[in-house]
Short mmCIF file of C-alpha atoms in Angstrom, two decimals:
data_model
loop_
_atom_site.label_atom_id
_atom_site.label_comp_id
_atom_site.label_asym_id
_atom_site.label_seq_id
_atom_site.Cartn_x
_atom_site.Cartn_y
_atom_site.Cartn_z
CA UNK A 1 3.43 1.62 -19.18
CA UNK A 2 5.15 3.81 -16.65
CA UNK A 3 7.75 3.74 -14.34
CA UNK A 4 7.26 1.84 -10.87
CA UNK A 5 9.62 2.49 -8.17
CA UNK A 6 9.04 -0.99 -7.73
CA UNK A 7 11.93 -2.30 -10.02
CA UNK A 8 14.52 -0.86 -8.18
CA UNK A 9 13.63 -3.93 -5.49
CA UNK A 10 13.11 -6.14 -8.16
CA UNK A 11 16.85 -5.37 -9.71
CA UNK A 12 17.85 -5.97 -5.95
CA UNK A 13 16.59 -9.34 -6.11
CA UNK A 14 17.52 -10.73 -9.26
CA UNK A 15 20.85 -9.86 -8.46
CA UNK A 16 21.42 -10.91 -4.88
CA UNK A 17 23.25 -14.51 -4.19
CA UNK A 18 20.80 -17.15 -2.64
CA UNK A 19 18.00 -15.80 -4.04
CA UNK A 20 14.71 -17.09 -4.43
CA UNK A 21 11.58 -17.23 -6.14
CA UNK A 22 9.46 -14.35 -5.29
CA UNK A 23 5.64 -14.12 -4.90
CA UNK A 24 4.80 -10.79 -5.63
CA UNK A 25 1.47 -9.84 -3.50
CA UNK A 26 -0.49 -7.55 -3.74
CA UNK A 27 -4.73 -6.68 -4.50
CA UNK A 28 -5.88 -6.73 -7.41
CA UNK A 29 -4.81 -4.00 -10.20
CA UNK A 30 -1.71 -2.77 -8.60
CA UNK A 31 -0.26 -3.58 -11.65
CA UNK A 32 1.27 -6.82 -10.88
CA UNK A 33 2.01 -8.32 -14.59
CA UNK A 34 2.91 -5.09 -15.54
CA UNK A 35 5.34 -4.34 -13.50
CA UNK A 36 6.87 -7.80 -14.24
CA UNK A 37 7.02 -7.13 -17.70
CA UNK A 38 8.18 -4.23 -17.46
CA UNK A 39 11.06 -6.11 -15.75
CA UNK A 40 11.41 -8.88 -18.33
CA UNK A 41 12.91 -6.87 -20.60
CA UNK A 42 16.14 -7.16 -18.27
CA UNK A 43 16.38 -10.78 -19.54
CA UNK A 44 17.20 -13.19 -22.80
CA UNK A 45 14.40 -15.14 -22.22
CA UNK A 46 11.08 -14.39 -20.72
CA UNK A 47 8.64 -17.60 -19.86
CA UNK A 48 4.84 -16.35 -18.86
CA UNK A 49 2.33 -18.69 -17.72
CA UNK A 50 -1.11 -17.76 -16.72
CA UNK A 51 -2.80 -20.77 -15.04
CA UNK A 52 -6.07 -19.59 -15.74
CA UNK A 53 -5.51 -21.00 -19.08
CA UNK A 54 -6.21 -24.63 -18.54
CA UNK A 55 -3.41 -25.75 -20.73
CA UNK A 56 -0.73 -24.01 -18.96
CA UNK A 57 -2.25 -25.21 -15.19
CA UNK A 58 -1.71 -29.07 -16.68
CA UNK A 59 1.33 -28.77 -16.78
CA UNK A 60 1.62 -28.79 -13.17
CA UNK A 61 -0.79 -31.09 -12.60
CA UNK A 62 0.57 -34.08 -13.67
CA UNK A 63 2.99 -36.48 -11.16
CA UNK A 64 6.20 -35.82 -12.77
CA UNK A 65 9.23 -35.13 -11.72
CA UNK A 66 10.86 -31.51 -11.68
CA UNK A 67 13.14 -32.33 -14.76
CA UNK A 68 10.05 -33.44 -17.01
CA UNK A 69 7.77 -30.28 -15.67
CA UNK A 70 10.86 -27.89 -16.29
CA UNK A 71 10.96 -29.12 -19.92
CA UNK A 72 7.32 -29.17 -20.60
CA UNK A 73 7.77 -25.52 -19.29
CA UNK A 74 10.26 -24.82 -21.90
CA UNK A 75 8.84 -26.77 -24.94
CA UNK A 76 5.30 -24.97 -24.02
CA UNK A 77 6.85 -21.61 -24.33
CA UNK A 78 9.08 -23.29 -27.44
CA UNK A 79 12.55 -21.89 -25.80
CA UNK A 80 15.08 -24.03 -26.22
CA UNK A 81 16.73 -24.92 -22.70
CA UNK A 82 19.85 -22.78 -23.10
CA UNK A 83 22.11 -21.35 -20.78
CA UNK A 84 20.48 -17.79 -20.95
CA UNK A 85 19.52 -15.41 -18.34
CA UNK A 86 16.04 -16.43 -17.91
CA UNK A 87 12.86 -15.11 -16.40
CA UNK A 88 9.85 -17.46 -15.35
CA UNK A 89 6.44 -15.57 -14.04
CA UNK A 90 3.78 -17.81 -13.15
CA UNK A 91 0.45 -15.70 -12.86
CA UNK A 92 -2.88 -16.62 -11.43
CA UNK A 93 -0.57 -18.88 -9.38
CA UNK A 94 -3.63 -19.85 -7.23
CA UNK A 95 -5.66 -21.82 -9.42
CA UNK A 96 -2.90 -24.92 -9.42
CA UNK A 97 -1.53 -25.81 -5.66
CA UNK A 98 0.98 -27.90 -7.75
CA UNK A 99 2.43 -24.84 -9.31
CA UNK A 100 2.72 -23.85 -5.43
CA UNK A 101 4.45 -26.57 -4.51
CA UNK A 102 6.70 -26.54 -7.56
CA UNK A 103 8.36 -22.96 -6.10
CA UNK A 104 10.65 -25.06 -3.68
CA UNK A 105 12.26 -26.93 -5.95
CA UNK A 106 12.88 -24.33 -8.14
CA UNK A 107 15.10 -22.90 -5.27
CA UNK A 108 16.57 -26.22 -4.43
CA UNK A 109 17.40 -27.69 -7.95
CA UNK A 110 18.18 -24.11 -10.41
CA UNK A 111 18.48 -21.51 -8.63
CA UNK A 112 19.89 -19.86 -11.39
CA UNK A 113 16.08 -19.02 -12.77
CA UNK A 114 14.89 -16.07 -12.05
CA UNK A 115 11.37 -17.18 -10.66
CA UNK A 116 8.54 -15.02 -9.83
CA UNK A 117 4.63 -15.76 -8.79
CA UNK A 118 2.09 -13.11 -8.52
CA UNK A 119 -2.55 -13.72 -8.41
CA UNK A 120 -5.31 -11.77 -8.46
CA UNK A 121 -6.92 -13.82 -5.98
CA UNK A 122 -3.85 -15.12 -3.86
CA UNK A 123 -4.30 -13.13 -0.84
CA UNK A 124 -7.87 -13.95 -0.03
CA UNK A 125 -6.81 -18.16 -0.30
CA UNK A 126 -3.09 -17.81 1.46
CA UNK A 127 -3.87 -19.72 4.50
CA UNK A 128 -6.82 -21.63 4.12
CA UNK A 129 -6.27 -23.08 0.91
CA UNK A 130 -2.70 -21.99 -0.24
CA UNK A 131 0.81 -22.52 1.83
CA UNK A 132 3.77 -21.90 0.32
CA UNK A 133 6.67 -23.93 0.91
CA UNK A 134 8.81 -22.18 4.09
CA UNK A 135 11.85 -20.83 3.33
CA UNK A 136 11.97 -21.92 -0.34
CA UNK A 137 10.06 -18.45 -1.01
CA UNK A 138 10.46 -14.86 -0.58
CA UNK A 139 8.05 -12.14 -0.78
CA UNK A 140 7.88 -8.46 -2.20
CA UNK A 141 4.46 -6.53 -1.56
CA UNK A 142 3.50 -4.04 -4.16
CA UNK A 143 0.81 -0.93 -3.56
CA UNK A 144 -0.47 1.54 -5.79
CA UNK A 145 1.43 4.14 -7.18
CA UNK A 146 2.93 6.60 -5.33
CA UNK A 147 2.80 10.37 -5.57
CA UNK A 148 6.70 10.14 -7.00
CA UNK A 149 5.56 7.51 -9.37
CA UNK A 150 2.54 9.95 -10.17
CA UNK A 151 4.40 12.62 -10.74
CA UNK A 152 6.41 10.76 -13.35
CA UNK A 153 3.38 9.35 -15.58
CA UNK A 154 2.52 12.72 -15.79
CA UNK A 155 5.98 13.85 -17.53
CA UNK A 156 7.17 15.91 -14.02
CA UNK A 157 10.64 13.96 -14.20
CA UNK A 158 12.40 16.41 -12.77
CA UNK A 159 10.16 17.84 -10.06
CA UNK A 160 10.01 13.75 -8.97
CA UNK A 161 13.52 13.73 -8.82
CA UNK A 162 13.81 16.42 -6.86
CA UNK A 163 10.77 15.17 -3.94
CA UNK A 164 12.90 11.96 -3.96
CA UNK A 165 16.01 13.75 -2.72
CA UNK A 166 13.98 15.92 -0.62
CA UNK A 167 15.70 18.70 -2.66
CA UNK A 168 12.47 20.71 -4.33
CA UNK A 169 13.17 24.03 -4.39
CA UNK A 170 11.08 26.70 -2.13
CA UNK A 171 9.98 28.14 -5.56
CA UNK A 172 8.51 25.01 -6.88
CA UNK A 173 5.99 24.50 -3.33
CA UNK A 174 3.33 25.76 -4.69
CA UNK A 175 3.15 24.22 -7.65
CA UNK A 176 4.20 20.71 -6.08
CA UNK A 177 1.32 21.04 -3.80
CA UNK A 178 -1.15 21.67 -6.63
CA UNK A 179 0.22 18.07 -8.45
CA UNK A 180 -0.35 16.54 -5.40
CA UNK A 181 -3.76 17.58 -5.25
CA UNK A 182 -4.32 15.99 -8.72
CA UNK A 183 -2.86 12.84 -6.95
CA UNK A 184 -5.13 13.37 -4.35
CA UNK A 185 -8.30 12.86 -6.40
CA UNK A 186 -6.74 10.59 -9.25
CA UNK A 187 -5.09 8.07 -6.76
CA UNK A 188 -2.06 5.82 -7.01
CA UNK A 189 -4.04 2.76 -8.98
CA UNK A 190 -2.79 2.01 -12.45
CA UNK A 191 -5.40 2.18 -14.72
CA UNK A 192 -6.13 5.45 -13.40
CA UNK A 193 -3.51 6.85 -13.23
CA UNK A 194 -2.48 6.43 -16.85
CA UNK A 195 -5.97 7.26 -18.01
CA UNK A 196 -5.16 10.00 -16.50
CA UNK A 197 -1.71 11.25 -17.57
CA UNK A 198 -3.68 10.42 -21.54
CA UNK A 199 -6.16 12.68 -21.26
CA UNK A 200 -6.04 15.00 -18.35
CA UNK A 201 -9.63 14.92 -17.53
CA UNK A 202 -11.12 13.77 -14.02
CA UNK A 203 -14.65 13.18 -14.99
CA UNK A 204 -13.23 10.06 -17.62
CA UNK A 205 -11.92 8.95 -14.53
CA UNK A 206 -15.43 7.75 -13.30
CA UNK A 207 -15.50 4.77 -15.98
CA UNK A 208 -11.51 3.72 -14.76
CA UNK A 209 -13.05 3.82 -10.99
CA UNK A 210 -16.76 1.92 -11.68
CA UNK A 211 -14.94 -0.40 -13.54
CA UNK A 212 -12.22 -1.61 -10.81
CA UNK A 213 -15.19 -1.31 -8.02
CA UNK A 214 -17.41 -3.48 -10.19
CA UNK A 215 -14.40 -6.07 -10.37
CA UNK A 216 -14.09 -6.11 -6.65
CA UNK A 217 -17.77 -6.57 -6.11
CA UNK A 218 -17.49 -9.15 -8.25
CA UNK A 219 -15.20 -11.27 -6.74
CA UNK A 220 -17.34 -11.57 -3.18
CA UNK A 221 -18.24 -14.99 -4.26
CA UNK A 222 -14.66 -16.05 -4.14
CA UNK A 223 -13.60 -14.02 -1.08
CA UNK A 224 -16.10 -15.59 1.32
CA UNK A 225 -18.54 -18.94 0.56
CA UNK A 226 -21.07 -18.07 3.12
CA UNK A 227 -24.27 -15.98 2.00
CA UNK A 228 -23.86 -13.71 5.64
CA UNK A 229 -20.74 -13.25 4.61
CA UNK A 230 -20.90 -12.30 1.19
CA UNK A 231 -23.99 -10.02 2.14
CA UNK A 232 -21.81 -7.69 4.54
CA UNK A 233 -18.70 -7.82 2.12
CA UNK A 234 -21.49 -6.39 0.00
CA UNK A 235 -22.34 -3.65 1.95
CA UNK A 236 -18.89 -2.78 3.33
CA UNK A 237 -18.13 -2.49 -0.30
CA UNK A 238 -21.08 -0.10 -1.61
CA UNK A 239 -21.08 2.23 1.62
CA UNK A 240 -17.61 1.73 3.70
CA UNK A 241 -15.29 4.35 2.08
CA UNK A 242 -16.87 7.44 3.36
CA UNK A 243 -15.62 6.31 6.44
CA UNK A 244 -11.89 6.34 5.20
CA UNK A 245 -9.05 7.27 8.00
CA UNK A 246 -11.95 7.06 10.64
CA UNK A 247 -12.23 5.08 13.75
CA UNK A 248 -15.23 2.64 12.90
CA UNK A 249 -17.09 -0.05 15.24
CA UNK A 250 -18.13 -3.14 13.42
CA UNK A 251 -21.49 -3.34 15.65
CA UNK A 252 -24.29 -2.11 13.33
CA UNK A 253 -21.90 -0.56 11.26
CA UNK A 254 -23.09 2.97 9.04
CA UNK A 255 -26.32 1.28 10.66
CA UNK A 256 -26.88 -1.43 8.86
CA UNK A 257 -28.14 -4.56 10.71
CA UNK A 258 -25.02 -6.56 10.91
CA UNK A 259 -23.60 -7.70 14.08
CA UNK A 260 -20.52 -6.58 15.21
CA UNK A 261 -19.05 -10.61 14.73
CA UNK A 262 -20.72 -11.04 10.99
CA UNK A 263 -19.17 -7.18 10.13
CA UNK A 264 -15.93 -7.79 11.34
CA UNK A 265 -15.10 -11.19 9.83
CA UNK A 266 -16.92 -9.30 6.31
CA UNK A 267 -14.04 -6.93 6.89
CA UNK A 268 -11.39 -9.22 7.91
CA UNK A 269 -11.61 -10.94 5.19
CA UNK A 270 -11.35 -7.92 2.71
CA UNK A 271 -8.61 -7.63 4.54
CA UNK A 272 -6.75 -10.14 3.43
CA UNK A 273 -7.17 -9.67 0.15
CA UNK A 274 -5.66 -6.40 0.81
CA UNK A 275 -8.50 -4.00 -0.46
CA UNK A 276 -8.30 -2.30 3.01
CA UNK A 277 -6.50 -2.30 6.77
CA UNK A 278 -8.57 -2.18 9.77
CA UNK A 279 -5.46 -0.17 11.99
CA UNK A 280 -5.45 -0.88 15.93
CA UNK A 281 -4.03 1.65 18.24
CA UNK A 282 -1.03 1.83 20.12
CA UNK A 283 -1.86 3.29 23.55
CA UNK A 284 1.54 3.61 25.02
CA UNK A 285 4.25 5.90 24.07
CA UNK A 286 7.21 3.72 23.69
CA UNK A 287 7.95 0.17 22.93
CA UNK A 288 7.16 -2.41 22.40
CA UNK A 289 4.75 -1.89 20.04
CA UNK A 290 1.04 -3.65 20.84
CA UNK A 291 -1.97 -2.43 19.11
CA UNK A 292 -5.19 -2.69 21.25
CA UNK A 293 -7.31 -5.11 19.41
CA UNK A 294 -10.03 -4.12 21.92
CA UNK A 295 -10.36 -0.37 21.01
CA UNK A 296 -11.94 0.66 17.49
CA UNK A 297 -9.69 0.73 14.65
CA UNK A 298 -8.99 3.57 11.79
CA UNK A 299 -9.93 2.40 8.21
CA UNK A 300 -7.80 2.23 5.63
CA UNK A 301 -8.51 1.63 1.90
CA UNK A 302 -6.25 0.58 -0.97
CA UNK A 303 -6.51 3.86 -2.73
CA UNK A 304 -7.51 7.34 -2.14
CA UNK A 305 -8.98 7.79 -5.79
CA UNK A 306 -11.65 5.12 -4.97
CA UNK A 307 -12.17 6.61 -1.66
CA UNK A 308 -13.06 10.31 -3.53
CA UNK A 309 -14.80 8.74 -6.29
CA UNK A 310 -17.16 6.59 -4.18
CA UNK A 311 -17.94 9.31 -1.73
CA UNK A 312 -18.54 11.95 -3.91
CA UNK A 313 -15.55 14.32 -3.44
CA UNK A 314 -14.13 14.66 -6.18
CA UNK A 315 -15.17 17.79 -7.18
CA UNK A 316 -14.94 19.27 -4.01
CA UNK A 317 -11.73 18.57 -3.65
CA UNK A 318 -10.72 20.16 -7.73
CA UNK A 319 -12.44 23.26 -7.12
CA UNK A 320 -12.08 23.78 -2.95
CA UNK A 321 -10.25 27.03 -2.70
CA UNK A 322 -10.00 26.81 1.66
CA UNK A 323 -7.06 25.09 1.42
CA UNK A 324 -7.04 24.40 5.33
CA UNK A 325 -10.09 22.41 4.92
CA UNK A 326 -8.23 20.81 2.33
CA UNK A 327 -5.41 19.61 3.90
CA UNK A 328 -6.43 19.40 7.24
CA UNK A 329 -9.51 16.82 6.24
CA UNK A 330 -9.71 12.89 6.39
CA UNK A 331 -8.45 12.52 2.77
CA UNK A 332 -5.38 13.94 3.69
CA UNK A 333 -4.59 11.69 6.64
CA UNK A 334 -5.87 9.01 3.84
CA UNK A 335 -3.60 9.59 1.45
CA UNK A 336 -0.74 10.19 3.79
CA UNK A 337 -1.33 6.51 5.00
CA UNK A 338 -1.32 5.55 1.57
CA UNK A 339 2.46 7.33 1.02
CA UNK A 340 3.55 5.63 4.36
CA UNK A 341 2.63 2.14 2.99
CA UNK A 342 3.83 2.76 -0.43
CA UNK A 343 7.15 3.59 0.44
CA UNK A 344 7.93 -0.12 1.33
CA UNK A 345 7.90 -3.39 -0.35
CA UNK A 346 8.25 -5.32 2.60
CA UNK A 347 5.10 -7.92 3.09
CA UNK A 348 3.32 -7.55 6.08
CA UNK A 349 3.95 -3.61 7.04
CA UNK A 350 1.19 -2.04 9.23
CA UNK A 351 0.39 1.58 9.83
CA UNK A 352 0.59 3.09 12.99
CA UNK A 353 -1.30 5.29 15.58
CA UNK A 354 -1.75 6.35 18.95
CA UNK A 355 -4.72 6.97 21.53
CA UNK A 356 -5.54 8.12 25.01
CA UNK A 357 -8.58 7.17 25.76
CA UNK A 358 -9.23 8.57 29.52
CA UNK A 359 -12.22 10.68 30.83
CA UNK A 360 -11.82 13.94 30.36
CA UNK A 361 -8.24 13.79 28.48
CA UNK A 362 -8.81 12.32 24.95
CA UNK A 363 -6.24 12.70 22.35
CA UNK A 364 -5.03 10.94 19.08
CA UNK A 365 -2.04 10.51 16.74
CA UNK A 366 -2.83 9.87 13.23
CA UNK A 367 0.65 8.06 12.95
CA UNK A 368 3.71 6.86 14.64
CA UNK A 369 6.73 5.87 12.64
CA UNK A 370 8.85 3.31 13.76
CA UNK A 371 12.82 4.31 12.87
CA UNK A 372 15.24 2.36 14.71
CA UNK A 373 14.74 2.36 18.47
CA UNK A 374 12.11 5.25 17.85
CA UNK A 375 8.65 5.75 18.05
CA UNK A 376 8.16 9.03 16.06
CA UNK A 377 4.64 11.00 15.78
CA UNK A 378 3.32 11.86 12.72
CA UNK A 379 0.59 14.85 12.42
CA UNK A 380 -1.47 15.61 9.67
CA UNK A 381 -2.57 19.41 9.94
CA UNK A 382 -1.96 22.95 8.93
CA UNK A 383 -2.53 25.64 11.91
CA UNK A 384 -0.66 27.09 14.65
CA UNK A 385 1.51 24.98 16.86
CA UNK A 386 -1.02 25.37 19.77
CA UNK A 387 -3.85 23.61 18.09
CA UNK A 388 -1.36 20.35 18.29
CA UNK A 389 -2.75 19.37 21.72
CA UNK A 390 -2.61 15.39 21.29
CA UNK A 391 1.20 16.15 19.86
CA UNK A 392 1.68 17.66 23.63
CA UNK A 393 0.42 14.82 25.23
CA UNK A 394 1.93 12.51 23.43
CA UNK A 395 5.61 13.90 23.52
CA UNK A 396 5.03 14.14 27.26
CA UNK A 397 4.75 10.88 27.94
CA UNK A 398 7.45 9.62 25.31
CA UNK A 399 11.14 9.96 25.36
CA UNK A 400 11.20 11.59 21.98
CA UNK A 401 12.63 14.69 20.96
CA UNK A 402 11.66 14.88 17.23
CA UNK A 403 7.90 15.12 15.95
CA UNK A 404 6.29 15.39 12.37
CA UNK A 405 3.53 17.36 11.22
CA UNK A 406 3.08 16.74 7.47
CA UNK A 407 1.13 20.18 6.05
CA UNK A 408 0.45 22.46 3.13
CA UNK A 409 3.24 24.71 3.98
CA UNK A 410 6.78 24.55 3.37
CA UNK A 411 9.34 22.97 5.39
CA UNK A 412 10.00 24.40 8.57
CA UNK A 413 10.92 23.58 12.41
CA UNK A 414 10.03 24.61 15.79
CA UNK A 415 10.96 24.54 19.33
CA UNK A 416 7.52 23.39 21.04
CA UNK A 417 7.21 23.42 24.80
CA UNK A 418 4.67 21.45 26.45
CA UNK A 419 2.36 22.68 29.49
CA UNK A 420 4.59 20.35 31.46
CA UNK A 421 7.94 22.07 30.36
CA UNK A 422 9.26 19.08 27.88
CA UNK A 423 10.92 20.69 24.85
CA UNK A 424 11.19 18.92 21.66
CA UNK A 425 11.54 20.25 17.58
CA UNK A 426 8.52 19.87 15.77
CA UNK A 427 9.36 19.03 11.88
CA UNK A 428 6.84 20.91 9.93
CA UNK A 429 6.96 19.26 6.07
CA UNK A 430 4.95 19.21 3.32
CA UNK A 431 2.50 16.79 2.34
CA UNK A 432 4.43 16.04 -0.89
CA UNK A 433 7.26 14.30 1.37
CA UNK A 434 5.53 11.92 3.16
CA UNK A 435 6.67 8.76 1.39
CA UNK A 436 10.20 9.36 2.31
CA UNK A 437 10.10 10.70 5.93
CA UNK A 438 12.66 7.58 6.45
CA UNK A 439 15.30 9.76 4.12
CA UNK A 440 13.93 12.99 6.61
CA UNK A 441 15.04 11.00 9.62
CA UNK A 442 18.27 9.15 8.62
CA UNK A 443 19.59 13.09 7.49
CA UNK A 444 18.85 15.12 11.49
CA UNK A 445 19.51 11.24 12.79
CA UNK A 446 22.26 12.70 15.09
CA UNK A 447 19.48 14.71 16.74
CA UNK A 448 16.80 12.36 17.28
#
């Protein structure tokens, strides 16, 4: 067990008044139940029930009222109903709707339990078979690791501290930027990352990643019930990640012979269960923010470390010595988006980006950032200011005067004038920041 940044949000919760029960989502092997017992510790009692065990989903099965299904709860777990701080976590909440239902009167009738339901499965039933009670719940999303959280597994305390505070010293760059090629090719999930920080060795890393990709596979049966549908699941999972952080079209997609309706309700549904975001552009400047749902979307999977392994690029990227080509490639932009997401556990976040689709003028954003009433653009490159030619066009049609480019190099600024004459101050920092560009932002906020 390591350190999520996770329980920071949980503490926030338990202690806040009104609170209540939380359903902790997230795909599978995020690390969930482990980051809830890692919590439990916090309390005098801790109550776990897994309702995959068929004994435990009984007892919320039954017609009976809250009082007798709180005491079976207790006498099950044989605590004796005391007036402790106590911790409930119903797992695998999914396989009892009753157990669903149950979550608003633990808010109505004791409050004073700490509740909390989590599933590997809940995300792909929320909505067609699952609805939890409205406004009895709360929710807290939870990703894989991030490169902070990385950094700790592997005994870097200190640097993590420091990348937290956006305080590393200009010494310590390169050496940062060498860890966070590790994370690059290691990832943020769990398992792998503490396989990792045991033994220090990429290749055992192929059993961690076959293993979690032969779980998903697995589960296709239970993600869709139609054969069609379970047949392009299939396929998106086997030969979609090479196209990670890339604008894909769901007609005869990597040209198999799926139409564009069976492909995108395949990946629609993965979707949901959160294994990957299908991101629509933004194509104006400024708010309000509407995605194009008729343009091609980027592709986004749940982990970067999956991505390499799948593809093949692991290697590449261990021993790759043009660090341009590095840093300026799709993983990079892949694992940025994976920083971006992981530095929030609010449900429901999507990733931005921006494109101009016009003859003769194409350009694209691999980010914006939303930060109070701003739109802010996020690059992911290394070069010379001049290469940044969808940053120009951009900035010239917003009313921004701050940009991002995340990089290999340290942290820097510029004055960047546009062919139309706009100035604005272009943020070079490195790649090692990216999951706390909201810290960047609230510190030069009198200048945005």
């Amino acid at each position: 067990m390591f350190q999520r940044l996770a329980l920071t949000a949980l503490h926030r919760w338990g202690e806040k008044e009104g609170r209540k029960p939380l359903v902790l989502r997230g795909a599978r092997q995020v690390g969930k139940t482990t980051l809830v017992k890692l919590f439990a510790r916090e309390f005098d009692v801790f109550i776990e029930l897994n309702l995959e065990e068929k004994e435990n989903a009984r007892l919320f099965a039954g017609e009976v009222s809250f009082d007798d299904l709180l005491a079976g709860i207790y006498a099950k777990a044989g605590v004796r109903m005391e007036n402790k701080r106590t911790l409930i976590f119903i797992d695998e909440i999914q396989n009892e709707p009753e157990a669903v239902r149950s979550l608003r009167y633990f808010y109505e009738k004791r409050p004073d339990l700490h509740v909390i339901a989590a599933g590997s499965l809940l995300e792909s039933l929320v909505g067609n078979h699952i609805s939890f009670p409205v406004g009895r719940v709360e929710y807290m999303a939870l990703h894989p690791c991030t490169f902070v959280e990385f950094l700790r597994a592997m005994g870097q305390k200190l640097m993590a501290d420091s990348i937290e505070n956006m305080s590393l010293p200009a010494s310590l760059h390169l050496s940062a930027m060498e860890w966070f090629k590790k994370y690059m090719i290691v990832g943020g999930l769990p398992e792998a990352v503490a396989n990792y920080a045991k033994y220090m060795d990429i290749v055992r890393l192929n059993e961690v990643f076959n293993s979690l990709l032969s779980g998903y596979r697995d589960d296709v049966e239970k993600y869709a019930s139609k054969p069609k549908e379970q047949d392009a699941i299939r396929y998106i999972l086997n030969y979609g990640w090479t196209f990670a952080a890339h604008r894909i079209q769901f007609s005869k997609f990597t040209s198999s012979s799926f139409k564009a309706a069976e492909a995108g309700n395949a990946f629609r549904i993965l979707e949901k269960t959160l294994l990957l975001e299908l991101v629509y552009p933004q194509t104006s400047a400024s708010f309000p923010i509407l995605p194009d749902l008729k343009k091609s979307p980027k592709l986004l999977w749940i982990d970067t470390g999956l991505v390499n392994y799948v593809a093949g690029m692991q290697e590449d990227l261990l021993f790759s010595k043009d660090t341009d080509e590095l840093w300026n490639g799709d993983i990079a932009e892949h694992i940025v988006g994976q920083e971006l997401l992981g530095s929030t556990f609010m449900f429901g976040e999507k990733r931005l980006f921006w494109v101009r689709e016009a003859r003769n003028s194409q350009a694209e954003i691999d980010f914006l950032m939303r930060y109070k009433s701003h739109l802010i653009p996020i690059e992911v490159k290394t070069g010379s200011n001049a290469k940044l030619r969808s940053l120009h066009l951009f900035m010239e049609e917003s009313k921004e005067k701050v940009a991002l480019r995340l990089w290999n190099g340290p942290m820097t600024s510029d004055t960047v004038t546009t062919q139309k004459g706009k100035s604005f101050t272009l943020y070079n920092i490195p790649l090692y920041y990216a999951g706390y560009l909201q810290v960047f932002l609230d510190r030069i906020s009198d200048i945005i």
